[in-house]
Amino acid sequence: MNATATTATAPAPAAPAASAGAPAVTPAEKTGARTPEAVGVIENARERIDALDDRIIGLVQERMAVSAVIQEARITSGGRRVNLSREMEILAHYRDALGKPGTTLAMTLLELSRGRV
């Protein structure tokens, strides 16, 4: 019985070490793919999306900084913080390029770029 007890206790320490209480998720489960080839394609594409998202975030931050310069110049010259006609141009540009969801995206960018009200 001691041999059985030793065998039974050997796998127990390995399971908690693999994850913090949650069962390990296989690549197929993580991607939803049903073949190893599809898993590879999805994992590579997701890595590319993550890299693109990092670039997009950097560009949004850059846009916010440029917008702050414009706002400062406008306010310093006695103008208003927001130029509504310019915002309408931006909304139209995104809508024309991306359809209705583009308008939502543009609104989010404008909100981020306006700074504190």
Short mmCIF file of C-alpha atoms in Angstrom, two decimals:
data_model
loop_
_atom_site.label_atom_id
_atom_site.label_comp_id
_atom_site.label_asym_id
_atom_site.label_seq_id
_atom_site.Cartn_x
_atom_site.Cartn_y
_atom_site.Cartn_z
CA MET A 1 0.00 0.00 0.00
CA ASN A 2 2.88 2.35 0.61
CA ALA A 3 3.88 2.01 -3.04
CA THR A 4 0.35 2.91 -4.13
CA ALA A 5 0.26 5.87 -1.75
CA THR A 6 3.63 7.07 -3.07
CA THR A 7 2.41 6.75 -6.66
CA ALA A 8 -0.81 8.58 -5.84
CA THR A 9 1.02 11.45 -4.17
CA ALA A 10 3.60 11.91 -6.95
CA PRO A 11 1.19 13.48 -9.51
CA ALA A 12 -0.47 15.76 -6.95
CA PRO A 13 2.43 18.27 -6.62
CA ALA A 14 2.78 18.53 -10.42
CA ALA A 15 -0.81 19.68 -11.00
CA PRO A 16 -0.67 22.82 -8.83
CA ALA A 17 2.73 23.73 -10.27
CA ALA A 18 1.33 23.74 -13.82
CA SER A 19 -1.19 26.46 -13.03
CA ALA A 20 -2.53 28.37 -10.07
CA GLY A 21 -5.55 26.18 -9.41
CA ALA A 22 -6.98 26.30 -12.94
CA PRO A 23 -6.67 23.38 -15.37
CA ALA A 24 -4.21 23.84 -18.21
CA VAL A 25 -5.78 25.01 -21.47
CA THR A 26 -4.55 23.34 -24.64
CA PRO A 27 -3.68 25.45 -27.71
CA ALA A 28 -6.70 23.96 -29.52
CA GLU A 29 -9.00 25.01 -26.68
CA LYS A 30 -7.44 28.45 -26.55
CA THR A 31 -7.81 29.07 -30.28
CA GLY A 32 -10.95 27.06 -31.00
CA ALA A 33 -9.11 25.34 -33.85
CA ARG A 34 -9.53 21.66 -34.63
CA THR A 35 -6.24 20.95 -36.40
CA PRO A 36 -2.62 21.66 -35.46
CA GLU A 37 -2.22 23.64 -38.69
CA ALA A 38 -5.14 25.90 -37.80
CA VAL A 39 -3.76 26.35 -34.28
CA GLY A 40 -0.47 27.55 -35.80
CA VAL A 41 -2.20 29.96 -38.19
CA ILE A 42 -4.37 31.40 -35.42
CA GLU A 43 -1.51 31.76 -32.93
CA ASN A 44 0.65 33.54 -35.53
CA ALA A 45 -2.21 35.82 -36.58
CA ARG A 46 -2.97 36.67 -32.96
CA GLU A 47 0.68 37.62 -32.39
CA ARG A 48 0.43 39.94 -35.40
CA ILE A 49 -2.83 41.43 -34.09
CA ASP A 50 -1.20 42.05 -30.69
CA ALA A 51 1.69 43.85 -32.43
CA LEU A 52 -0.77 45.90 -34.51
CA ASP A 53 -2.75 46.80 -31.40
CA ASP A 54 0.44 48.04 -29.74
CA ARG A 55 1.16 50.23 -32.79
CA ILE A 56 -2.43 51.52 -32.85
CA ILE A 57 -2.24 52.43 -29.16
CA GLY A 58 1.02 54.28 -29.81
CA LEU A 59 -0.56 56.17 -32.71
CA VAL A 60 -3.59 57.10 -30.61
CA GLN A 61 -1.28 58.43 -27.90
CA GLU A 62 0.62 60.41 -30.53
CA ARG A 63 -2.68 61.78 -31.90
CA MET A 64 -3.68 62.86 -28.40
CA ALA A 65 -0.39 64.75 -27.98
CA VAL A 66 -0.75 66.52 -31.34
CA SER A 67 -4.34 67.42 -30.51
CA ALA A 68 -3.18 68.92 -27.20
CA VAL A 69 -0.76 71.17 -29.12
CA ILE A 70 -3.58 72.33 -31.41
CA GLN A 71 -5.92 72.97 -28.49
CA GLU A 72 -3.28 74.93 -26.61
CA ALA A 73 -2.59 77.13 -29.64
CA ARG A 74 -6.30 77.69 -30.23
CA ILE A 75 -7.03 78.55 -26.59
CA THR A 76 -3.96 80.77 -26.26
CA SER A 77 -5.10 82.73 -29.31
CA GLY A 78 -8.51 83.28 -27.71
CA GLY A 79 -10.34 80.49 -29.53
CA ARG A 80 -12.45 77.66 -28.20
CA ARG A 81 -10.98 74.37 -27.00
CA VAL A 82 -13.01 72.34 -29.52
CA ASN A 83 -13.59 73.11 -33.21
CA LEU A 84 -16.89 71.39 -34.02
CA SER A 85 -16.63 71.84 -37.80
CA ARG A 86 -13.25 70.08 -37.75
CA GLU A 87 -14.70 67.27 -35.65
CA MET A 88 -17.49 66.83 -38.22
CA GLU A 89 -14.83 66.49 -40.95
CA ILE A 90 -13.07 63.80 -38.93
CA LEU A 91 -16.34 61.92 -38.31
CA ALA A 92 -17.14 61.99 -42.04
CA HIS A 93 -13.64 60.81 -42.93
CA TYR A 94 -13.85 57.77 -40.64
CA ARG A 95 -17.44 57.00 -41.69
CA ASP A 96 -16.48 57.13 -45.38
CA ALA A 97 -13.47 54.88 -44.82
CA LEU A 98 -14.96 52.38 -42.37
CA GLY A 99 -18.73 52.69 -42.51
CA LYS A 100 -20.98 53.27 -39.52
CA PRO A 101 -18.53 51.68 -37.03
CA GLY A 102 -15.98 54.22 -38.24
CA THR A 103 -18.13 56.97 -36.77
CA THR A 104 -18.04 55.27 -33.39
CA LEU A 105 -14.27 54.86 -33.64
CA ALA A 106 -13.86 58.52 -34.59
CA MET A 107 -16.03 59.62 -31.67
CA THR A 108 -13.83 57.62 -29.30
CA LEU A 109 -10.67 59.14 -30.77
CA LEU A 110 -12.13 62.63 -30.52
CA GLU A 111 -13.13 62.03 -26.92
CA LEU A 112 -9.64 60.80 -26.08
CA SER A 113 -8.04 63.72 -27.90
CA ARG A 114 -10.15 66.49 -26.37
CA GLY A 115 -8.45 66.11 -23.00
CA ARG A 116 -10.20 67.07 -19.81
CA VAL A 117 -13.30 69.19 -20.20
#
